[in-house]
Amino acid sequence: MTTPQHPSFPPRRPGRGPHAEEGDGRAVGHVPVDAHGTRDGRHEADHGHGAGSGHGAGSGHGAGDSHGAGGGHGHSHGHGPAAPVSRHLRKVIAAILIPFAAAVVVGLAVLWPGGAPPHERTGVGFDRQTQQATVTKVVELSCQSVNASGGTPTGDTSTAEGSSAVQQAEGECKRATIRVDTGDDKGRTFDEIVQPDQSRQLHEGQKVVVAYEPSAPKDLQYSVTDINRRLPLALLAGIFALAVVVVGRLRGLMALVSLAISFLLLNFFILPAILQGSNPLVVAVIGSSAIMLIALYLCHGLSARTSVAVLGTLISLLLIGVLGSLFIGWAALTGNTDDNTGLIHGLYPSIDMSGLLLAGVIIGSLGVLDDVTVTQTSAVWELHEANPTMGWRGLYRAGIRIGRDHIASVVNTLVLAYAGAALPLLLLFSIAQSGVGTVANSELVAEEIVRTLVGSIGLVASVPVTTALAALVVSADRPAQGQGTAAGAGAGASARGGRGRRRKR
């Protein structure tokens, strides 16, 4: 049988047989192929002639371990993309994750709240009725004419209180006229005096948030409580969403969808369920597990690779929960350290505040854990694809070298994030010239230390755990020779079509 002639490749490599040019010419695309049948360093397919051509004296670049009569070399790396995860291994992963996902769904159904329980408004902090308003007029006037005391203070002006008193007595104040824009009193106006030492100064046309206290005298029912920042925040959110979609394309869009679902679960399940008296730890575990499953599979696809990342994240979350529960109890942290937590405890005494603290640790660690586990899993998968002969120990060692860099950057990021959030508090301790031991021993700082260190331990542990899981999965998955041949034939068809396609695994 005469083999049809095809246009030749670039100059032949030394030591290739007379039929090598014919065989290689059967894969369209004219992509250089290295000594192991790989293309551009990847395990791609250009082997449509492998099993059927039976090149006797060829160089052995056939598919599916094709050994012709002439006896090519004993192994072939020209099998195209690594075979998808075998059906048996998919069943093993499903046997673990399907019951877990079912338990999460059952937990959501059992603990799903009907909404936050009602309570009488206290008028304190965030527990106030608020309306939107606009500053319509601002007039400057002497502070002496509006302050009740009227006299000039004679106290020590070196203190903050004395300096403020002098400014209020001798400085220029402002009278702002404010119009209520929403609610039953829409269109109503009231005046507010702005002292010169106030950090928030008002100007004409500014949008503000006003608090309403119906039990107060009529002229004192409304007061400015904050600035309306909806427009700049909405614009910033729009820029963020646009950047994510432009750079990430479909994957970025899916990330935004998963982010929206996470917020919905937080607002409609986790927070109301805790307020209704459910155990904060149980609610946090179920809610964060649901967020993890939705976010990972929605962003990265339903595949064995994603499933390994899910398993690694789950194990790390369990470790964080155990360590957090142990050290929060051992350090006797109550979780009631500021005005906001005190208000929550006052309104809902049944809430376990230390459990709420632990729930915050778990939820706060979840986002960074997802990043670490997905990255490590992808690294191991790519290492295996680049060198399919590498065993699980080799894959683990190579993956853990990547993970060490990841650990250093992630831990530093987490610690600096917490330090940045607590910067005013740290500055206050610095002004007070308190010792490091005194500062760290205070419950307010000790909470952040436990939160940071427990989360960091979970992140550090997630690297070897996820790397080991991924290495075991990809190295233990050895499809039968028939499956490999079928995969080679399919990949060869792709190559004849003009390009090899990587299989989703």
Short mmCIF file of C-alpha atoms in Angstrom, two decimals:
data_model
loop_
_atom_site.label_atom_id
_atom_site.label_comp_id
_atom_site.label_asym_id
_atom_site.label_seq_id
_atom_site.Cartn_x
_atom_site.Cartn_y
_atom_site.Cartn_z
CA MET A 1 0.00 0.00 0.00
CA THR A 2 1.46 3.32 -0.99
CA THR A 3 1.49 6.02 1.67
CA PRO A 4 0.23 9.33 0.25
CA GLN A 5 2.87 12.05 0.13
CA HIS A 6 2.44 15.27 2.06
CA PRO A 7 4.34 18.53 2.09
CA SER A 8 7.47 18.11 4.15
CA PHE A 9 8.11 19.68 7.52
CA PRO A 10 11.10 21.95 8.15
CA PRO A 11 14.51 20.18 7.93
CA ARG A 12 14.51 16.70 9.35
CA ARG A 13 16.08 16.01 12.69
CA PRO A 14 19.12 13.71 12.83
CA GLY A 15 18.47 10.05 13.37
CA ARG A 16 14.88 10.00 12.10
CA GLY A 17 13.80 7.13 9.85
CA PRO A 18 12.79 7.45 6.22
CA HIS A 19 9.12 7.25 7.12
CA ALA A 20 9.26 9.94 9.80
CA GLU A 21 8.52 12.72 7.37
CA GLU A 22 5.51 10.91 6.01
CA GLY A 23 4.14 10.08 9.43
CA ASP A 24 4.60 13.55 10.89
CA GLY A 25 3.08 15.12 7.83
CA ARG A 26 -0.24 13.57 8.64
CA ALA A 27 -0.93 15.99 11.47
CA VAL A 28 -2.07 19.32 10.08
CA GLY A 29 -0.72 22.48 11.63
CA HIS A 30 3.04 21.96 11.15
CA VAL A 31 3.83 22.49 14.82
CA PRO A 32 7.33 21.40 15.92
CA VAL A 33 7.26 18.22 17.96
CA ASP A 34 9.97 17.46 20.52
CA ALA A 35 11.53 14.11 21.30
CA HIS A 36 8.62 13.06 23.50
CA GLY A 37 5.84 14.04 21.14
CA THR A 38 5.00 17.18 23.13
CA ARG A 39 4.11 20.47 21.54
CA ASP A 40 5.29 23.75 23.05
CA GLY A 41 6.19 21.91 26.24
CA ARG A 42 2.64 20.64 26.67
CA HIS A 43 1.32 17.07 26.33
CA GLU A 44 -0.65 17.76 23.14
CA ALA A 45 -1.78 15.45 20.33
CA ASP A 46 -0.23 15.06 16.88
CA HIS A 47 -0.48 11.32 16.55
CA GLY A 48 -3.31 10.41 14.23
CA HIS A 49 -1.11 7.78 12.62
CA GLY A 50 -0.17 6.00 15.86
CA ALA A 51 -2.19 2.86 16.31
CA GLY A 52 -3.14 2.30 12.74
CA SER A 53 0.00 3.05 10.81
CA GLY A 54 2.25 0.53 12.53
CA HIS A 55 5.56 2.03 11.52
CA GLY A 56 7.99 -0.79 11.84
CA ALA A 57 11.28 1.05 12.08
CA GLY A 58 9.90 4.43 12.99
CA SER A 59 10.97 6.45 15.94
CA GLY A 60 8.06 5.36 18.08
CA HIS A 61 6.04 8.59 17.97
CA GLY A 62 2.85 6.62 17.72
CA ALA A 63 -0.19 6.85 19.92
CA GLY A 64 -1.41 4.48 22.59
CA ASP A 65 1.94 2.76 23.15
CA SER A 66 1.92 1.53 19.55
CA HIS A 67 4.68 -1.05 19.10
CA GLY A 68 5.00 -1.91 15.42
CA ALA A 69 6.62 -4.99 13.98
CA GLY A 70 9.89 -3.17 13.84
CA GLY A 71 9.72 -2.48 17.56
CA GLY A 72 9.67 1.22 18.40
CA HIS A 73 10.87 2.35 21.82
CA GLY A 74 9.15 0.84 24.80
CA HIS A 75 7.13 3.90 25.85
CA SER A 76 5.45 6.74 24.04
CA HIS A 77 4.73 10.28 25.26
CA GLY A 78 2.81 11.24 22.15
CA HIS A 79 -0.58 10.44 23.61
CA GLY A 80 -1.95 13.97 23.31
CA PRO A 81 -3.56 15.65 26.30
CA ALA A 82 -3.61 13.66 29.50
CA ALA A 83 -6.71 11.53 29.71
CA PRO A 84 -9.66 12.88 31.71
CA VAL A 85 -10.05 11.62 35.24
CA SER A 86 -11.27 8.05 35.13
CA ARG A 87 -14.84 7.12 35.91
CA HIS A 88 -13.76 5.17 38.99
CA LEU A 89 -11.97 8.18 40.48
CA ARG A 90 -14.89 10.45 39.68
CA LYS A 91 -17.10 8.03 41.61
CA VAL A 92 -14.76 8.16 44.60
CA ILE A 93 -14.76 11.98 44.63
CA ALA A 94 -18.53 12.06 44.18
CA ALA A 95 -18.98 9.59 47.06
CA ILE A 96 -17.28 12.15 49.32
CA LEU A 97 -18.68 15.42 48.01
CA ILE A 98 -22.28 14.48 47.20
CA PRO A 99 -23.16 13.53 50.82
CA PHE A 100 -21.37 16.69 52.00
CA ALA A 101 -23.34 18.86 49.57
CA ALA A 102 -26.56 17.10 50.57
CA ALA A 103 -25.81 17.79 54.24
CA VAL A 104 -25.25 21.48 53.43
CA VAL A 105 -28.59 21.67 51.61
CA VAL A 106 -30.37 19.96 54.51
CA GLY A 107 -28.70 22.35 56.96
CA LEU A 108 -29.81 25.35 54.91
CA ALA A 109 -33.38 24.05 54.83
CA VAL A 110 -33.50 23.30 58.58
CA LEU A 111 -31.88 26.51 59.79
CA TRP A 112 -33.26 28.87 57.13
CA PRO A 113 -34.76 31.83 59.04
CA GLY A 114 -37.94 33.67 58.24
CA GLY A 115 -36.13 36.99 58.68
CA ALA A 116 -34.53 38.87 61.55
CA PRO A 117 -36.74 38.91 64.65
CA PRO A 118 -38.31 42.33 65.38
CA HIS A 119 -37.31 44.49 68.35
CA GLU A 120 -38.00 47.92 69.76
CA ARG A 121 -35.60 50.50 68.34
CA THR A 122 -33.16 51.82 70.91
CA GLY A 123 -32.05 54.90 68.97
CA VAL A 124 -28.41 53.99 69.68
CA GLY A 125 -25.71 53.54 67.06
CA PHE A 126 -27.01 51.85 63.92
CA ASP A 127 -30.30 51.01 65.62
CA ARG A 128 -31.95 54.29 64.59
CA GLN A 129 -34.52 55.40 62.06
CA THR A 130 -32.75 57.28 59.28
CA GLN A 131 -33.80 59.33 56.26
CA GLN A 132 -32.04 60.95 53.32
CA ALA A 133 -31.66 64.73 53.32
CA THR A 134 -29.92 67.64 51.56
CA VAL A 135 -28.06 70.66 52.94
CA THR A 136 -29.85 73.63 51.35
CA LYS A 137 -28.09 76.56 53.04
CA VAL A 138 -24.98 77.21 55.16
CA VAL A 139 -24.44 80.50 57.08
CA GLU A 140 -21.36 81.42 59.13
CA LEU A 141 -21.86 83.00 62.55
CA SER A 142 -20.03 83.54 65.82
CA CYS A 143 -19.87 80.54 68.10
CA GLN A 144 -20.58 82.78 71.12
CA SER A 145 -24.01 83.58 69.73
CA VAL A 146 -25.07 79.96 69.51
CA ASN A 147 -23.26 78.23 72.37
CA ALA A 148 -25.22 77.99 75.60
CA SER A 149 -22.46 79.05 77.98
CA GLY A 150 -21.57 82.29 76.19
CA GLY A 151 -18.53 82.86 78.46
CA THR A 152 -14.89 82.45 77.51
CA PRO A 153 -13.38 79.34 79.09
CA THR A 154 -10.34 79.82 81.31
CA GLY A 155 -9.27 76.16 81.60
CA ASP A 156 -6.06 74.52 80.43
CA THR A 157 -5.93 74.92 76.64
CA SER A 158 -3.10 72.36 76.35
CA THR A 159 -5.66 69.56 76.74
CA ALA A 160 -8.01 68.44 73.98
CA GLU A 161 -11.07 69.44 76.02
CA GLY A 162 -9.72 72.92 76.80
CA SER A 163 -8.67 73.59 73.22
CA SER A 164 -12.09 72.51 71.94
CA ALA A 165 -13.83 74.77 74.43
CA VAL A 166 -11.81 77.78 73.27
CA GLN A 167 -12.59 77.06 69.62
CA GLN A 168 -16.28 76.71 70.35
CA ALA A 169 -16.28 80.01 72.24
CA GLU A 170 -14.12 82.17 69.98
CA GLY A 171 -14.27 80.47 66.57
CA GLU A 172 -16.65 80.76 63.64
CA CYS A 173 -19.50 78.24 63.60
CA LYS A 174 -21.92 77.36 60.81
CA ARG A 175 -25.69 77.09 60.77
CA ALA A 176 -26.76 74.53 58.17
CA THR A 177 -30.35 74.32 56.94
CA ILE A 178 -31.24 70.75 56.01
CA ARG A 179 -34.24 69.48 54.03
CA VAL A 180 -35.60 65.97 54.61
CA ASP A 181 -35.99 64.18 51.24
CA THR A 182 -37.59 60.86 52.25
CA GLY A 183 -40.14 59.54 54.73
CA ASP A 184 -43.37 60.98 56.11
CA ASP A 185 -41.73 64.35 56.78
CA LYS A 186 -40.44 64.83 53.23
CA GLY A 187 -39.84 68.53 52.58
CA ARG A 188 -39.48 69.44 56.27
CA THR A 189 -36.42 71.57 57.16
CA PHE A 190 -34.41 71.96 60.35
CA ASP A 191 -31.22 73.77 61.41
CA GLU A 192 -28.04 72.24 62.76
CA ILE A 193 -25.04 74.05 64.24
CA VAL A 194 -21.63 72.85 63.04
CA GLN A 195 -18.79 73.56 65.47
CA PRO A 196 -15.37 74.58 64.04
CA ASP A 197 -13.60 71.57 65.54
CA GLN A 198 -16.00 68.99 64.10
CA SER A 199 -14.36 66.53 61.74
CA ARG A 200 -17.39 66.55 59.44
CA GLN A 201 -18.11 69.97 57.97
CA LEU A 202 -21.23 70.56 55.87
CA HIS A 203 -21.55 72.57 52.67
CA GLU A 204 -24.48 73.66 50.53
CA GLY A 205 -25.93 70.99 48.23
CA GLN A 206 -24.38 68.11 50.16
CA LYS A 207 -26.37 64.89 50.55
CA VAL A 208 -26.55 63.67 54.15
CA VAL A 209 -28.17 60.99 56.30
CA VAL A 210 -30.30 62.20 59.20
CA ALA A 211 -31.45 60.28 62.27
CA TYR A 212 -35.08 60.53 63.39
CA GLU A 213 -36.19 60.23 67.01
CA PRO A 214 -39.99 60.52 67.25
CA SER A 215 -40.01 60.81 71.06
CA ALA A 216 -37.84 63.96 71.06
CA PRO A 217 -39.21 67.54 70.96
CA LYS A 218 -40.32 68.55 67.46
CA ASP A 219 -37.37 70.84 66.78
CA LEU A 220 -34.89 68.19 67.95
CA GLN A 221 -36.34 65.12 66.23
CA TYR A 222 -33.88 65.24 63.32
CA SER A 223 -30.08 65.42 63.42
CA VAL A 224 -27.32 64.80 60.87
CA THR A 225 -25.67 61.47 61.52
CA ASP A 226 -23.57 60.83 58.41
CA ILE A 227 -22.79 61.76 54.82
CA ASN A 228 -24.62 60.08 51.93
CA ARG A 229 -21.86 58.19 50.09
CA ARG A 230 -24.02 56.09 47.80
CA LEU A 231 -22.90 57.71 44.53
CA PRO A 232 -19.11 57.34 44.96
CA LEU A 233 -19.51 53.82 46.38
CA ALA A 234 -21.79 52.77 43.50
CA LEU A 235 -19.37 54.25 40.96
CA LEU A 236 -16.43 52.44 42.54
CA ALA A 237 -18.39 49.17 42.52
CA GLY A 238 -19.19 49.70 38.83
CA ILE A 239 -15.51 50.30 38.00
CA PHE A 240 -14.59 47.14 39.91
CA ALA A 241 -17.21 45.04 38.09
CA LEU A 242 -16.14 46.43 34.72
CA ALA A 243 -12.47 45.69 35.40
CA VAL A 244 -13.26 42.13 36.49
CA VAL A 245 -15.36 41.42 33.38
CA VAL A 246 -12.94 43.09 30.93
CA VAL A 247 -9.92 41.21 32.25
CA GLY A 248 -11.59 37.97 33.39
CA ARG A 249 -14.25 37.79 30.65
CA LEU A 250 -16.66 34.90 31.30
CA ARG A 251 -14.67 33.70 34.30
CA GLY A 252 -14.78 37.22 35.74
CA LEU A 253 -18.54 37.42 35.17
CA MET A 254 -19.02 34.12 36.98
CA ALA A 255 -16.90 35.47 39.85
CA LEU A 256 -19.21 38.47 40.16
CA VAL A 257 -22.26 36.19 40.14
CA SER A 258 -20.75 34.03 42.89
CA LEU A 259 -19.92 37.19 44.86
CA ALA A 260 -23.55 38.30 44.64
CA ILE A 261 -24.74 34.86 45.78
CA SER A 262 -22.31 35.01 48.72
CA PHE A 263 -23.78 38.34 49.84
CA LEU A 264 -27.30 36.96 49.51
CA LEU A 265 -26.45 33.96 51.69
CA LEU A 266 -24.78 36.24 54.22
CA ASN A 267 -27.74 38.64 54.43
CA PHE A 268 -30.63 36.20 54.12
CA PHE A 269 -29.27 33.14 55.91
CA ILE A 270 -26.22 33.62 58.12
CA LEU A 271 -27.10 36.91 59.84
CA PRO A 272 -30.86 36.29 60.39
CA ALA A 273 -30.23 32.71 61.55
CA ILE A 274 -27.76 33.94 64.19
CA LEU A 275 -30.21 36.63 65.31
CA GLN A 276 -32.92 34.00 65.70
CA GLY A 277 -30.76 32.14 68.20
CA SER A 278 -29.20 29.38 66.09
CA ASN A 279 -25.69 28.31 67.04
CA PRO A 280 -23.34 30.80 65.31
CA LEU A 281 -20.69 28.14 64.68
CA VAL A 282 -23.14 25.73 63.02
CA VAL A 283 -24.64 28.55 60.94
CA ALA A 284 -21.18 29.76 59.88
CA VAL A 285 -20.04 26.25 58.88
CA ILE A 286 -23.17 25.58 56.81
CA GLY A 287 -23.23 29.05 55.26
CA SER A 288 -19.53 29.12 54.42
CA SER A 289 -19.74 25.58 52.97
CA ALA A 290 -22.61 26.65 50.71
CA ILE A 291 -20.65 29.74 49.63
CA MET A 292 -17.57 27.59 48.95
CA LEU A 293 -19.43 25.04 46.82
CA ILE A 294 -21.25 27.67 44.77
CA ALA A 295 -18.25 29.95 44.29
CA LEU A 296 -15.72 27.27 43.36
CA TYR A 297 -17.89 25.27 40.99
CA LEU A 298 -19.44 28.34 39.39
CA CYS A 299 -16.07 30.02 38.80
CA HIS A 300 -13.92 27.00 37.96
CA GLY A 301 -16.36 24.48 36.53
CA LEU A 302 -17.66 21.09 37.62
CA SER A 303 -14.47 19.03 37.38
CA ALA A 304 -12.20 16.77 39.41
CA ARG A 305 -9.70 19.60 39.71
CA THR A 306 -12.29 21.85 41.37
CA SER A 307 -13.47 18.97 43.56
CA VAL A 308 -9.95 18.50 44.92
CA ALA A 309 -9.81 22.22 45.74
CA VAL A 310 -13.16 21.87 47.53
CA LEU A 311 -11.83 18.98 49.62
CA GLY A 312 -8.69 20.91 50.52
CA THR A 313 -10.75 23.96 51.51
CA LEU A 314 -13.12 21.83 53.61
CA ILE A 315 -10.27 20.15 55.54
CA SER A 316 -8.64 23.52 56.19
CA LEU A 317 -11.92 25.04 57.39
CA LEU A 318 -12.37 22.16 59.81
CA LEU A 319 -8.87 22.79 61.17
CA ILE A 320 -9.62 26.51 61.58
CA GLY A 321 -12.87 25.68 63.41
CA VAL A 322 -11.16 23.30 65.84
CA LEU A 323 -8.24 25.62 66.58
CA GLY A 324 -10.48 28.67 66.84
CA SER A 325 -12.85 26.96 69.27
CA LEU A 326 -9.93 25.72 71.39
CA PHE A 327 -8.04 29.01 71.69
CA ILE A 328 -11.08 31.30 71.97
CA GLY A 329 -12.23 29.21 74.93
CA TRP A 330 -8.73 28.92 76.43
CA ALA A 331 -8.10 32.67 76.15
CA ALA A 332 -11.57 33.39 77.61
CA LEU A 333 -12.52 35.71 74.75
CA THR A 334 -16.12 36.86 75.12
CA GLY A 335 -16.53 38.53 71.73
CA ASN A 336 -18.14 41.54 73.46
CA THR A 337 -15.47 44.21 73.15
CA ASP A 338 -16.99 47.39 71.68
CA ASP A 339 -20.20 49.41 71.46
CA ASN A 340 -21.55 47.47 68.48
CA THR A 341 -21.12 44.02 70.02
CA GLY A 342 -22.44 45.40 73.31
CA LEU A 343 -25.56 46.64 71.52
CA ILE A 344 -26.06 43.24 69.86
CA HIS A 345 -25.73 41.49 73.20
CA GLY A 346 -28.15 43.94 74.79
CA LEU A 347 -30.79 43.47 72.09
CA TYR A 348 -30.35 39.70 71.75
CA PRO A 349 -28.95 38.28 75.02
CA SER A 350 -29.37 34.71 73.77
CA ILE A 351 -26.67 35.12 71.11
CA ASP A 352 -23.42 33.34 71.96
CA MET A 353 -20.93 36.18 71.40
CA SER A 354 -17.85 33.93 71.57
CA GLY A 355 -19.51 31.65 69.00
CA LEU A 356 -20.14 34.73 66.88
CA LEU A 357 -16.43 35.54 67.09
CA LEU A 358 -15.54 32.02 65.94
CA ALA A 359 -18.04 32.26 63.09
CA GLY A 360 -16.34 35.45 61.96
CA VAL A 361 -12.96 33.70 61.95
CA ILE A 362 -14.29 30.90 59.73
CA ILE A 363 -16.09 33.16 57.26
CA GLY A 364 -13.18 35.59 57.12
CA SER A 365 -10.71 32.82 56.26
CA LEU A 366 -12.86 31.29 53.52
CA GLY A 367 -12.07 33.80 50.77
CA VAL A 368 -8.30 33.46 51.08
CA LEU A 369 -8.56 29.67 51.44
CA ASP A 370 -10.37 29.42 48.10
CA ASP A 371 -7.53 31.27 46.41
CA VAL A 372 -4.82 29.06 47.94
CA THR A 373 -6.49 25.70 47.28
CA VAL A 374 -7.47 26.49 43.68
CA THR A 375 -3.98 27.77 42.90
CA GLN A 376 -2.25 24.73 44.39
CA THR A 377 -4.57 22.29 42.65
CA SER A 378 -4.05 23.98 39.29
CA ALA A 379 -0.28 23.99 39.81
CA VAL A 380 -0.19 20.23 40.43
CA TRP A 381 -2.45 19.55 37.43
CA GLU A 382 -0.23 21.61 35.14
CA LEU A 383 2.92 19.92 36.46
CA HIS A 384 1.39 16.54 35.71
CA GLU A 385 0.38 17.63 32.23
CA ALA A 386 3.90 18.91 31.53
CA ASN A 387 5.46 15.65 32.75
CA PRO A 388 2.94 12.76 32.94
CA THR A 389 5.64 10.32 34.11
CA MET A 390 6.16 12.19 37.38
CA GLY A 391 4.93 10.22 40.40
CA TRP A 392 2.94 11.64 43.27
CA ARG A 393 6.04 12.29 45.37
CA GLY A 394 7.63 14.29 42.58
CA LEU A 395 4.39 16.18 42.00
CA TYR A 396 4.07 16.91 45.71
CA ARG A 397 7.64 18.17 46.00
CA ALA A 398 7.28 20.41 42.95
CA GLY A 399 3.87 21.67 44.09
CA ILE A 400 5.01 22.39 47.63
CA ARG A 401 7.88 24.51 46.28
CA ILE A 402 5.28 26.66 44.57
CA GLY A 403 3.17 26.62 47.73
CA ARG A 404 5.98 27.98 49.90
CA ASP A 405 6.00 31.22 47.92
CA HIS A 406 2.25 31.30 48.19
CA ILE A 407 2.36 30.81 51.95
CA ALA A 408 4.78 33.70 52.45
CA SER A 409 2.68 36.16 50.44
CA VAL A 410 -0.71 35.07 51.78
CA VAL A 411 0.26 35.13 55.46
CA ASN A 412 1.86 38.54 55.06
CA THR A 413 -1.27 39.78 53.28
CA LEU A 414 -3.59 38.46 55.99
CA VAL A 415 -1.59 39.91 58.88
CA LEU A 416 -1.25 43.32 57.21
CA ALA A 417 -4.98 43.34 56.39
CA TYR A 418 -5.88 42.87 60.05
CA ALA A 419 -3.22 45.38 61.15
CA GLY A 420 -4.55 47.94 58.69
CA ALA A 421 -8.11 47.47 59.94
CA ALA A 422 -6.95 47.91 63.55
CA LEU A 423 -4.54 50.78 62.82
CA PRO A 424 -6.45 53.44 64.82
CA LEU A 425 -6.56 51.08 67.80
CA LEU A 426 -2.83 50.35 67.54
CA LEU A 427 -2.16 54.08 67.26
CA LEU A 428 -4.16 54.66 70.43
CA PHE A 429 -2.07 52.13 72.33
CA SER A 430 1.08 53.76 70.96
CA ILE A 431 -0.04 57.17 72.21
CA ALA A 432 -0.75 55.68 75.62
CA GLN A 433 2.81 54.28 75.63
CA SER A 434 1.54 50.85 76.63
CA GLY A 435 3.93 47.92 76.48
CA VAL A 436 3.58 45.23 73.83
CA GLY A 437 2.55 42.67 76.44
CA THR A 438 -0.12 44.95 77.86
CA VAL A 439 -1.50 45.71 74.43
CA ALA A 440 -1.56 42.06 73.33
CA ASN A 441 -3.20 40.95 76.57
CA SER A 442 -6.18 43.29 76.18
CA GLU A 443 -9.22 41.44 74.88
CA LEU A 444 -9.74 43.84 72.00
CA VAL A 445 -6.28 43.09 70.57
CA ALA A 446 -6.21 39.45 71.70
CA GLU A 447 -9.29 38.80 69.54
CA GLU A 448 -7.47 40.07 66.46
CA ILE A 449 -4.36 38.06 67.34
CA VAL A 450 -6.37 34.83 67.68
CA ARG A 451 -8.34 35.62 64.52
CA THR A 452 -5.16 36.30 62.53
CA LEU A 453 -3.08 33.39 63.80
CA VAL A 454 -5.83 30.77 63.60
CA GLY A 455 -6.69 31.86 60.06
CA SER A 456 -3.02 31.87 59.08
CA ILE A 457 -2.47 28.36 60.47
CA GLY A 458 -5.41 27.15 58.39
CA LEU A 459 -3.98 28.84 55.30
CA VAL A 460 -0.53 27.36 55.85
CA ALA A 461 -2.02 23.89 56.38
CA SER A 462 -4.13 24.17 53.23
CA VAL A 463 -1.02 24.21 51.03
CA PRO A 464 0.41 20.75 51.89
CA VAL A 465 -3.07 19.27 52.33
CA THR A 466 -4.36 20.41 48.94
CA THR A 467 -1.06 19.69 47.18
CA ALA A 468 -1.00 16.15 48.56
CA LEU A 469 -4.62 15.52 47.56
CA ALA A 470 -4.06 16.82 44.04
CA ALA A 471 -0.83 14.84 43.61
CA LEU A 472 -2.48 11.62 44.79
CA VAL A 473 -5.47 12.11 42.50
CA VAL A 474 -3.60 12.87 39.26
CA SER A 475 -0.87 10.27 39.82
CA ALA A 476 -3.22 7.46 40.94
CA ASP A 477 -5.53 8.00 37.99
CA ARG A 478 -4.20 5.52 35.41
CA PRO A 479 -6.78 4.90 32.65
CA ALA A 480 -6.75 1.52 30.97
CA GLN A 481 -4.75 1.12 27.77
CA GLY A 482 -7.91 1.00 25.74
CA GLN A 483 -9.00 4.30 27.18
CA GLY A 484 -5.57 5.77 26.42
CA THR A 485 -5.80 4.54 22.81
CA ALA A 486 -9.27 5.98 22.42
CA ALA A 487 -8.09 9.25 23.86
CA GLY A 488 -5.16 9.21 21.45
CA ALA A 489 -7.45 8.59 18.49
CA GLY A 490 -9.71 11.44 19.51
CA ALA A 491 -6.75 13.74 20.01
CA GLY A 492 -5.38 12.73 16.64
CA ALA A 493 -8.69 13.71 15.07
CA SER A 494 -8.39 17.08 16.74
CA ALA A 495 -4.87 17.43 15.41
CA ARG A 496 -6.03 16.60 11.88
CA GLY A 497 -8.66 19.29 12.29
CA GLY A 498 -5.91 21.86 12.63
CA ARG A 499 -5.18 22.04 16.37
CA GLY A 500 -5.19 19.93 19.51
CA ARG A 501 -7.73 20.76 22.18
CA ARG A 502 -7.00 20.37 25.86
CA ARG A 503 -9.55 18.28 27.67
CA LYS A 504 -11.32 19.68 30.67
CA ARG A 505 -10.55 17.59 33.74
#
